[in-house]
């Protein structure tokens, strides 16, 4: 009896482990280049862009995948209009040692679907703001609570460039603004004493107002 092919058993049964490892690596390289192009197009700081890329270079492929996914989560325009089929085709071209083998890979529909789903699972890991009893919190893509629903307002940081730091969330509680880390522990990094907090596109990232007094914070 022929074994039924499913998404769950396809990797173990039909994908060579070396092929999987190398295509993952080449896809990761393509996604890093996409971030480079995005930062350049948005006229981000070249110094921070280079720092971002230098830090990526020190990571393993799985670590790079997580770092890139986190960047995309905070800068979702990075992949606006990006065709993952093109990303995958480029990765397969880098892996293939002959044109004939590349054509064979690209025309293997099961493999294409498998790898496209794999790319989406790795890089589209979006957090979401959720509401509970009239208050707001944040969950990650797996549904784990990063910020409990204890706040009247939340704004996740959105910046053109990032040096792989985890940035805090702008939050409002009892009419005052503060900063809290999305670490599941509600770690407060800026007390809830401000009338407003605005996000800047470059360090220092946060501009806080208490009455007429303005203070810049780079955490």
Coordinates of N, CA and C in Angstrom, one line a residue:
X1 N 0.8 -1.2 0.0 CA 0.0 0.0 0.0 C 0.9 1.2 0.0
X2 N 0.6 2.2 -0.9 CA 1.4 3.4 -1.0 C 1.2 4.3 0.1
X3 N 2.2 4.8 0.7 CA 2.1 5.7 1.8 C 1.5 7.1 1.4
X4 N 0.6 7.6 2.1 CA -0.1 8.8 1.8 C 0.9 10.0 2.1
X5 N 1.0 10.9 1.2 CA 1.9 12.0 1.4 C 1.1 13.1 2.1
X6 N 1.7 13.6 3.2 CA 1.1 14.7 4.0 C 2.2 15.8 4.2
X7 N 1.8 17.0 4.6 CA 2.8 18.1 4.9 C 3.6 17.6 6.0
X8 N 3.0 16.9 7.0 CA 3.8 16.5 8.2 C 4.9 15.4 7.8
X9 N 4.6 14.5 6.9 CA 5.6 13.4 6.7 C 6.5 13.7 5.4
X10 N 6.2 14.8 4.7 CA 6.9 15.1 3.5 C 8.4 15.3 3.7
X11 N 8.7 16.1 4.8 CA 10.1 16.4 5.1 C 10.9 15.2 5.3
X12 N 10.4 14.3 6.2 CA 11.2 13.1 6.6 C 11.3 12.1 5.4
X13 N 10.2 12.1 4.6 CA 10.1 11.0 3.6 C 10.7 11.4 2.2
X14 N 10.5 12.7 1.8 CA 10.7 13.1 0.5 C 11.8 14.2 0.3
X15 N 12.3 14.8 1.4 CA 13.3 15.8 1.2 C 14.6 15.4 1.8
X16 N 15.7 15.5 1.0 CA 17.0 15.2 1.4 C 17.4 16.2 2.5
X17 N 18.1 15.7 3.6 CA 18.4 16.6 4.7 C 19.4 17.6 4.3
X18 N 20.4 17.3 3.4 CA 21.4 18.3 3.0 C 20.7 19.3 2.1
X19 N 19.8 18.9 1.2 CA 19.0 19.8 0.4 C 18.3 20.8 1.3
X20 N 17.6 20.3 2.3 CA 16.8 21.1 3.2 C 17.7 22.1 3.9
X21 N 18.8 21.7 4.4 CA 19.7 22.6 5.2 C 20.2 23.7 4.3
X22 N 20.6 23.3 3.0 CA 21.2 24.3 2.1 C 20.2 25.3 1.6
X23 N 19.0 24.8 1.3 CA 18.0 25.7 0.8 C 17.5 26.6 1.9
X24 N 17.4 26.1 3.1 CA 17.1 27.0 4.3 C 18.1 28.1 4.3
X25 N 19.4 27.8 4.2 CA 20.5 28.7 4.3 C 20.4 29.8 3.2
X26 N 20.1 29.3 1.9 CA 20.1 30.3 0.8 C 18.8 31.1 0.9
X27 N 17.7 30.6 1.4 CA 16.5 31.4 1.6 C 16.8 32.5 2.6
X28 N 17.5 32.1 3.7 CA 17.8 33.0 4.7 C 18.7 34.2 4.2
X29 N 19.6 33.8 3.3 CA 20.5 34.9 2.7 C 19.6 35.8 1.8
X30 N 18.6 35.3 1.1 CA 17.8 36.1 0.3 C 16.9 37.0 1.1
X31 N 16.4 36.5 2.3 CA 15.6 37.4 3.1 C 16.4 38.5 3.8
X32 N 17.7 38.2 4.1 CA 18.6 39.2 4.7 C 18.8 40.3 3.6
X33 N 19.0 39.9 2.4 CA 19.2 40.9 1.3 C 17.9 41.7 1.1
X34 N 16.8 41.1 1.3 CA 15.5 41.9 1.2 C 15.4 43.0 2.2
X35 N 15.9 42.7 3.5 CA 15.9 43.7 4.5 C 16.9 44.8 4.1
X36 N 18.1 44.4 3.6 CA 19.1 45.4 3.2 C 18.5 46.3 2.1
X37 N 17.7 45.8 1.1 CA 17.1 46.6 0.1 C 16.1 47.5 0.7
X38 N 15.3 47.0 1.7 CA 14.3 47.8 2.3 C 14.8 49.0 3.1
X39 N 15.9 48.7 3.9 CA 16.5 49.8 4.7 C 17.0 50.8 3.8
X40 N 17.7 50.4 2.7 CA 18.3 51.3 1.7 C 17.2 52.2 1.1
X41 N 16.1 51.5 0.7 CA 15.0 52.3 0.0 C 14.3 53.3 1.0
X42 N 14.3 52.9 2.3 CA 13.7 53.8 3.3 C 14.6 54.8 3.8
X43 N 15.9 54.9 3.2 CA 16.9 55.8 3.7 C 17.2 55.7 5.1
X44 N 17.3 54.4 5.6 CA 17.7 54.2 7.0 C 19.1 54.5 7.2
X45 N 19.5 54.5 8.5 CA 20.9 54.8 8.8 C 21.8 53.7 8.3
X46 N 22.8 54.1 7.5 CA 23.8 53.1 7.0 C 24.6 52.4 8.1
X47 N 24.9 53.2 9.1 CA 25.7 52.6 10.2 C 24.9 51.5 10.9
X48 N 23.6 51.8 11.2 CA 22.8 50.8 11.9 C 22.5 49.6 11.0
X49 N 22.4 49.8 9.7 CA 22.2 48.8 8.7 C 23.4 47.8 8.7
X50 N 24.6 48.4 8.7 CA 25.8 47.6 8.7 C 25.9 46.8 10.1
X51 N 25.5 47.5 11.2 CA 25.6 46.8 12.5 C 24.6 45.6 12.5
X52 N 23.4 45.8 11.9 CA 22.4 44.8 11.8 C 23.0 43.6 11.0
X53 N 23.6 43.9 9.9 CA 24.2 42.8 9.1 C 25.4 42.1 9.7
X54 N 26.2 42.9 10.5 CA 27.3 42.3 11.2 C 26.8 41.4 12.2
X55 N 25.8 41.8 12.9 CA 25.3 40.9 14.0 C 24.6 39.6 13.4
X56 N 23.9 39.8 12.3 CA 23.4 38.6 11.6 C 24.5 37.6 11.2
X57 N 25.6 38.1 10.8 CA 26.7 37.3 10.3 C 27.3 36.4 11.5
X58 N 27.1 36.8 12.7 CA 27.6 36.0 13.8 C 26.6 34.9 14.3
X59 N 25.4 34.8 13.7 CA 24.4 33.9 14.1 C 24.4 32.7 13.3
X60 N 23.9 31.6 13.8 CA 23.6 30.4 13.1 C 22.4 30.6 12.2
X61 N 22.1 29.8 11.2 CA 21.0 30.0 10.3 C 19.7 30.0 11.1
X62 N 19.4 29.1 12.0 CA 18.2 29.1 12.8 C 18.0 30.4 13.6
X63 N 19.1 30.9 14.1 CA 19.1 32.2 14.9 C 18.8 33.4 13.9
X64 N 19.4 33.3 12.7 CA 19.2 34.4 11.7 C 17.7 34.4 11.3
X65 N 17.2 33.2 11.1 CA 15.8 33.1 10.7 C 14.9 33.8 11.8
X66 N 15.1 33.5 13.1 CA 14.3 34.1 14.1 C 14.5 35.6 14.2
X67 N 15.8 36.1 14.0 CA 16.0 37.5 14.0 C 15.4 38.2 12.8
X68 N 15.4 37.6 11.7 CA 14.8 38.2 10.5 C 13.3 38.2 10.6
X69 N 12.7 37.1 11.2 CA 11.3 37.1 11.4 C 10.8 38.2 12.4
X70 N 11.6 38.4 13.4 CA 11.3 39.5 14.4 C 11.4 40.8 13.7
X71 N 12.3 41.0 12.9 CA 12.4 42.3 12.1 C 11.2 42.5 11.2
X72 N 10.8 41.5 10.5 CA 9.7 41.5 9.6 C 8.4 41.8 10.4
X73 N 8.3 41.2 11.6 CA 7.1 41.4 12.4 C 6.9 42.9 12.8
X74 N 8.0 43.6 13.0 CA 8.0 45.0 13.4 C 8.0 45.9 12.2
X75 N 8.4 45.4 11.0 CA 8.5 46.2 9.8 C 7.9 45.4 8.7
X76 N 6.6 45.2 8.7 CA 5.9 44.3 7.8 C 5.9 44.7 6.3
X77 N 6.2 46.0 6.1 CA 6.4 46.4 4.7 C 7.6 45.9 4.0
X78 N 8.5 45.3 4.8 CA 9.7 44.7 4.3 C 9.3 43.6 3.2
X79 N 8.3 42.9 3.4 CA 7.9 41.8 2.4 C 6.6 42.2 1.7
X80 N 6.2 43.5 1.7 CA 5.1 43.9 0.9 C 5.5 43.8 -0.6
X81 N 4.7 43.0 -1.3 CA 5.0 42.8 -2.7 C 6.0 41.7 -3.0
X82 N 6.7 41.2 -2.0 CA 7.7 40.2 -2.2 C 7.1 38.8 -2.6
X83 N 7.5 38.2 -3.6 CA 7.0 36.9 -4.1 C 7.9 35.9 -3.5
X84 N 7.4 35.1 -2.6 CA 8.3 34.0 -2.0 C 8.7 33.0 -3.1
X85 N 7.9 32.9 -4.1 CA 8.3 31.9 -5.2 C 9.6 32.4 -5.8
X86 N 9.8 33.7 -6.0 CA 11.1 34.2 -6.5 C 12.2 33.9 -5.5
X87 N 12.0 34.2 -4.2 CA 13.0 33.9 -3.2 C 13.4 32.5 -3.2
X88 N 12.4 31.6 -3.3 CA 12.7 30.1 -3.3 C 13.4 29.7 -4.6
X89 N 13.0 30.3 -5.8 CA 13.7 30.0 -7.0 C 15.2 30.4 -6.9
X90 N 15.5 31.5 -6.4 CA 16.9 32.0 -6.2 C 17.6 31.1 -5.3
X91 N 17.0 30.6 -4.2 CA 17.7 29.7 -3.3 C 17.9 28.4 -3.9
X92 N 17.0 27.9 -4.7 CA 17.2 26.6 -5.4 C 18.3 26.8 -6.5
X93 N 18.4 27.9 -7.1 CA 19.4 28.1 -8.1 C 20.8 28.1 -7.5
X94 N 20.9 28.7 -6.3 CA 22.2 28.6 -5.6 C 22.5 27.2 -5.1
X95 N 21.5 26.4 -4.8 CA 21.8 25.1 -4.4 C 22.1 24.1 -5.6
X96 N 21.5 24.4 -6.7 CA 21.7 23.5 -7.9 C 23.0 23.6 -8.5
X97 N 23.6 22.5 -8.9 CA 24.9 22.5 -9.6 C 24.8 22.4 -11.1
X98 N 23.5 22.2 -11.6 CA 23.3 22.2 -13.0 C 21.9 22.8 -13.3
X99 N 21.7 23.4 -14.5 CA 20.4 24.0 -14.8 C 19.4 22.9 -14.9
X100 N 19.7 21.7 -15.4 CA 18.7 20.7 -15.5 C 18.2 20.3 -14.1
X101 N 19.1 20.3 -13.1 CA 18.6 20.0 -11.7 C 17.7 21.1 -11.2
X102 N 18.1 22.3 -11.5 CA 17.2 23.5 -11.0 C 15.8 23.3 -11.6
X103 N 15.7 23.0 -12.9 CA 14.4 22.9 -13.6 C 13.7 21.8 -12.9
X104 N 14.3 20.7 -12.6 CA 13.7 19.5 -11.9 C 13.1 20.0 -10.6
X105 N 13.9 20.7 -9.8 CA 13.4 21.2 -8.5 C 12.2 22.1 -8.6
X106 N 12.3 23.1 -9.5 CA 11.2 24.1 -9.7 C 10.0 23.4 -10.2
X107 N 10.1 22.4 -11.0 CA 8.9 21.7 -11.5 C 8.3 20.7 -10.6
X108 N 9.0 20.4 -9.5 CA 8.4 19.5 -8.5 C 7.4 20.2 -7.6
X109 N 6.1 20.1 -7.9 CA 5.1 20.9 -7.3 C 5.0 20.6 -5.8
X110 N 5.2 19.3 -5.4 CA 5.1 19.0 -4.0 C 6.2 19.7 -3.2
X111 N 7.5 19.7 -3.8 CA 8.6 20.3 -3.1 C 8.4 21.8 -3.0
X112 N 7.9 22.4 -4.1 CA 7.6 23.9 -4.1 C 6.6 24.2 -3.1
X113 N 5.6 23.5 -3.0 CA 4.5 23.8 -1.9 C 5.1 23.6 -0.5
X114 N 5.9 22.5 -0.4 CA 6.5 22.3 0.9 C 7.4 23.4 1.3
X115 N 8.3 23.9 0.4 CA 9.3 24.9 0.8 C 8.6 26.3 0.9
X116 N 7.6 26.6 0.1 CA 6.9 27.8 0.2 C 6.1 27.9 1.6
X117 N 5.5 26.8 2.0 CA 4.9 26.8 3.3 C 5.9 26.9 4.4
X118 N 7.1 26.3 4.2 CA 8.2 26.4 5.2 C 8.7 27.9 5.3
X119 N 8.8 28.5 4.2 CA 9.2 30.0 4.3 C 8.2 30.8 5.0
X120 N 7.0 30.6 4.7 CA 5.9 31.4 5.4 C 5.9 31.1 6.9
X121 N 6.1 29.9 7.3 CA 6.1 29.5 8.7 C 7.3 30.1 9.4
X122 N 8.4 30.2 8.7 CA 9.6 30.7 9.4 C 9.6 32.2 9.5
X123 N 9.1 32.9 8.5 CA 9.3 34.4 8.4 C 8.0 35.2 8.6
X124 N 6.9 34.6 8.5 CA 5.6 35.4 8.8 C 5.1 35.0 10.2
X125 N 5.9 35.5 11.2 CA 5.5 35.1 12.6 C 5.0 36.4 13.3
X126 N 3.8 36.8 13.0 CA 3.3 38.1 13.4 C 2.7 38.0 14.8
X127 N 3.0 39.0 15.6 CA 2.3 39.2 16.9 C 0.9 39.8 16.6
X128 N 0.1 39.8 17.6 CA -1.2 40.5 17.5 C -1.7 41.1 18.8
X129 N -2.4 42.2 18.7 CA -2.9 42.9 19.8 C -4.3 42.2 20.1
X130 N -4.5 41.8 21.3 CA -5.8 41.2 21.7 C -6.5 42.0 22.8
X131 N -7.8 41.8 22.8 CA -8.6 42.6 23.8 C -9.3 41.6 24.8
X132 N -9.3 42.0 26.1 CA -9.9 41.1 27.1 C -10.4 42.0 28.2
X133 N -11.8 42.0 28.4 CA -12.4 42.8 29.4 C -12.2 44.3 29.2
X134 N -12.1 44.7 27.9 CA -11.9 46.1 27.6 C -10.5 46.6 27.7
X135 N -9.6 45.7 28.0 CA -8.2 46.1 28.0 C -7.4 45.3 26.9
X136 N -6.2 45.8 26.6 CA -5.4 45.3 25.5 C -4.1 44.7 25.9
X137 N -3.7 43.6 25.2 CA -2.5 43.0 25.4 C -1.9 42.5 24.1
X138 N -0.8 41.8 24.2 CA -0.1 41.3 22.9 C 0.2 39.8 23.1
X139 N -0.1 39.1 22.0 CA 0.3 37.7 21.9 C 1.2 37.5 20.7
X140 N 2.1 36.5 20.8 CA 3.0 36.2 19.7 C 2.3 35.3 18.7
X141 N 2.9 34.9 17.6 CA 2.3 34.1 16.6 C 1.8 32.8 17.0
X142 N 2.4 32.3 18.2 CA 2.0 31.0 18.7 C 0.9 31.1 19.7
X143 N 0.4 32.4 20.0 CA -0.6 32.6 21.0 C -0.2 32.8 22.4
X144 N 1.2 32.8 22.6 CA 1.7 33.1 23.9 C 1.6 34.5 24.3
X145 N 1.2 34.8 25.5 CA 1.1 36.2 25.9 C 2.4 36.9 26.2
X146 N 2.7 38.0 25.4 CA 3.9 38.8 25.6 C 3.6 39.9 26.5
X147 N 2.4 40.5 26.4 CA 2.0 41.6 27.3 C 0.5 41.3 27.7
X148 N 0.3 41.1 29.0 CA -1.1 40.8 29.4 C -2.1 41.9 29.1
X149 N -3.3 41.6 29.0 CA -4.3 42.6 28.6 C -4.7 43.4 29.9
X150 N -3.8 44.4 30.2 CA -4.0 45.2 31.4 C -3.9 46.7 31.0
X151 N -4.0 47.0 29.7 CA -3.7 48.4 29.3 C -4.8 49.0 28.4
X152 N -4.9 50.3 28.5 CA -6.0 51.0 27.7 C -5.5 51.2 26.3
X153 N -4.2 51.2 26.1 CA -3.7 51.5 24.7 C -2.3 50.8 24.6
X154 N -2.0 50.3 23.4 CA -0.7 49.7 23.2 C -0.2 50.0 21.8
X155 N 1.0 50.3 21.7 CA 1.6 50.5 20.3 C 3.0 49.8 20.3
X156 N 3.1 48.8 19.4 CA 4.3 48.2 19.2 C 5.3 49.0 18.5
X157 N 6.6 49.0 18.7 CA 7.5 49.8 18.0 C 7.7 49.5 16.6
X158 N 7.7 50.5 15.8 CA 7.9 50.3 14.3 C 9.1 51.2 13.9
X159 N 10.2 50.6 13.5 CA 11.3 51.4 13.1 C 11.9 50.8 11.8
X160 N 12.5 51.7 11.0 CA 13.1 51.2 9.7 C 14.3 50.4 9.9
X161 N 15.0 50.6 11.0 CA 16.2 49.8 11.2 C 16.2 49.3 12.7
X162 N 16.9 48.2 12.9 CA 16.9 47.6 14.2 C 18.2 46.8 14.4
X163 N 18.9 47.0 15.5 CA 20.1 46.2 15.7 C 19.9 45.0 16.6
X164 N 18.8 44.3 16.3 CA 18.4 43.1 17.0 C 18.0 43.2 18.5
X165 N 17.9 44.4 18.9 CA 17.4 44.6 20.3 C 15.9 44.4 20.4
X166 N 15.4 43.9 21.5 CA 14.0 43.9 21.7 C 13.5 45.2 22.3
X167 N 12.7 45.9 21.6 CA 12.3 47.2 22.0 C 11.0 47.1 22.8
X168 N 10.8 48.1 23.7 CA 9.6 48.0 24.6 C 8.4 48.5 23.8
X169 N 7.2 48.3 24.4 CA 5.9 48.7 23.8 C 5.4 49.9 24.5
X170 N 4.9 50.9 23.7 CA 4.3 52.1 24.3 C 2.9 51.7 24.8
X171 N 2.6 52.0 26.1 CA 1.4 51.5 26.7 C 0.8 52.7 27.5
X172 N -0.5 52.6 27.7 CA -1.3 53.6 28.5 C -2.0 52.8 29.7
X173 N -1.9 53.4 30.9 CA -2.5 52.8 32.0 C -3.0 53.9 33.0
X174 N -4.2 53.9 33.3 CA -4.8 55.0 34.2 C -4.5 56.4 33.7
X175 N -4.6 56.5 32.4 CA -4.4 57.8 31.8 C -3.0 58.3 31.6
X176 N -2.0 57.5 31.9 CA -0.6 57.9 31.8 C 0.1 56.9 30.9
X177 N 1.1 57.4 30.2 CA 1.9 56.5 29.2 C 3.2 56.0 29.9
X178 N 3.6 54.9 29.4 CA 4.9 54.3 29.9 C 5.4 53.3 28.9
X179 N 6.5 52.6 29.2 CA 7.1 51.6 28.3 C 7.2 50.3 29.0
X180 N 6.7 49.2 28.4 CA 6.8 47.9 29.0 C 7.4 46.9 28.0
X181 N 8.2 46.0 28.5 CA 8.8 45.0 27.6 C 7.8 43.9 27.2
X182 N 7.9 43.4 26.0 CA 7.0 42.3 25.6 C 7.7 41.0 26.0
X183 N 7.9 40.8 27.3 CA 8.7 39.6 27.7 C 7.8 38.6 28.5
X184 N 6.5 38.9 28.6 CA 5.6 38.0 29.4 C 5.6 38.3 30.9
X185 N 6.5 39.3 31.3 CA 6.6 39.6 32.7 C 6.2 41.0 33.1
X186 N 5.8 41.7 32.0 CA 5.4 43.1 32.2 C 6.5 44.0 32.9
X187 N 7.7 43.8 32.4 CA 8.8 44.5 32.9 C 8.7 46.0 32.4
X188 N 8.5 46.9 33.4 CA 8.4 48.3 33.1 C 9.7 49.0 32.9
X189 N 10.0 49.6 31.8 CA 11.3 50.2 31.6 C 11.2 51.7 31.6
X190 N 10.0 52.3 31.6 CA 9.7 53.7 31.7 C 8.4 53.8 32.5
X191 N 8.4 54.5 33.7 CA 7.3 54.5 34.5 C 6.1 55.2 33.8
X192 N 4.9 54.9 34.3 CA 3.7 55.4 33.7 C 3.4 56.8 34.3
X193 N 4.1 57.8 33.9 CA 4.0 59.1 34.4 C 3.9 60.2 33.3
X194 N 3.9 59.7 32.1 CA 4.0 60.6 30.9 C 2.6 60.8 30.3
X195 N 2.4 62.0 29.7 CA 1.2 62.4 29.1 C 1.1 61.8 27.6
X196 N 2.3 61.6 27.0 CA 2.4 61.1 25.7 C 3.8 60.6 25.4
X197 N 3.9 59.5 24.6 CA 5.2 59.0 24.2 C 5.1 58.8 22.7
X198 N 6.0 59.3 21.9 CA 6.0 59.2 20.5 C 7.2 58.3 20.1
X199 N 7.1 57.7 19.0 CA 8.2 56.8 18.4 C 8.9 57.5 17.3
X200 N 10.2 57.5 17.4 CA 11.1 58.2 16.4 C 11.6 57.1 15.5
X201 N 12.1 57.5 14.3 CA 12.6 56.6 13.3 C 14.1 56.3 13.5
X202 N 14.7 56.9 14.5 CA 16.1 56.7 14.7 C 16.4 56.9 16.2
X203 N 17.5 56.4 16.7 CA 17.9 56.6 18.1 C 18.0 58.1 18.4
X204 N 17.6 58.5 19.6 CA 16.8 57.7 20.6 C 15.4 57.5 20.1
X205 N 14.9 56.3 20.3 CA 13.7 55.9 19.6 C 12.4 56.5 20.2
X206 N 12.5 56.9 21.5 CA 11.3 57.3 22.2 C 11.4 58.8 22.7
X207 N 10.3 59.5 22.5 CA 10.1 60.9 22.8 C 9.0 61.0 23.8
X208 N 9.2 61.3 25.0 CA 8.2 61.3 26.1 C 7.9 62.8 26.5
X209 N 6.6 63.0 26.8 CA 6.2 64.4 27.2 C 5.5 64.3 28.6
X210 N 5.9 65.1 29.5 CA 5.3 65.3 30.8 C 5.0 66.8 30.9
X211 N 3.7 67.2 30.6 CA 3.4 68.6 30.5 C 4.1 69.2 29.3
X212 N 4.8 70.2 29.4 CA 5.6 70.8 28.3 C 7.0 70.3 28.2
X213 N 7.4 69.4 29.2 CA 8.8 68.9 29.2 C 8.9 67.7 28.3
X214 N 9.9 67.7 27.4 CA 10.1 66.6 26.5 C 11.4 66.0 26.9
X215 N 11.4 64.6 26.9 CA 12.6 63.8 27.2 C 12.8 62.7 26.2
X216 N 14.0 62.6 25.7 CA 14.3 61.5 24.7 C 14.9 60.3 25.5
X217 N 14.5 59.1 25.1 CA 14.9 57.9 25.7 C 15.4 56.9 24.7
X218 N 16.6 56.4 24.9 CA 17.2 55.4 24.0 C 17.6 54.2 24.9
X219 N 16.7 53.2 25.0 CA 16.9 52.1 26.0 C 17.8 51.1 25.5

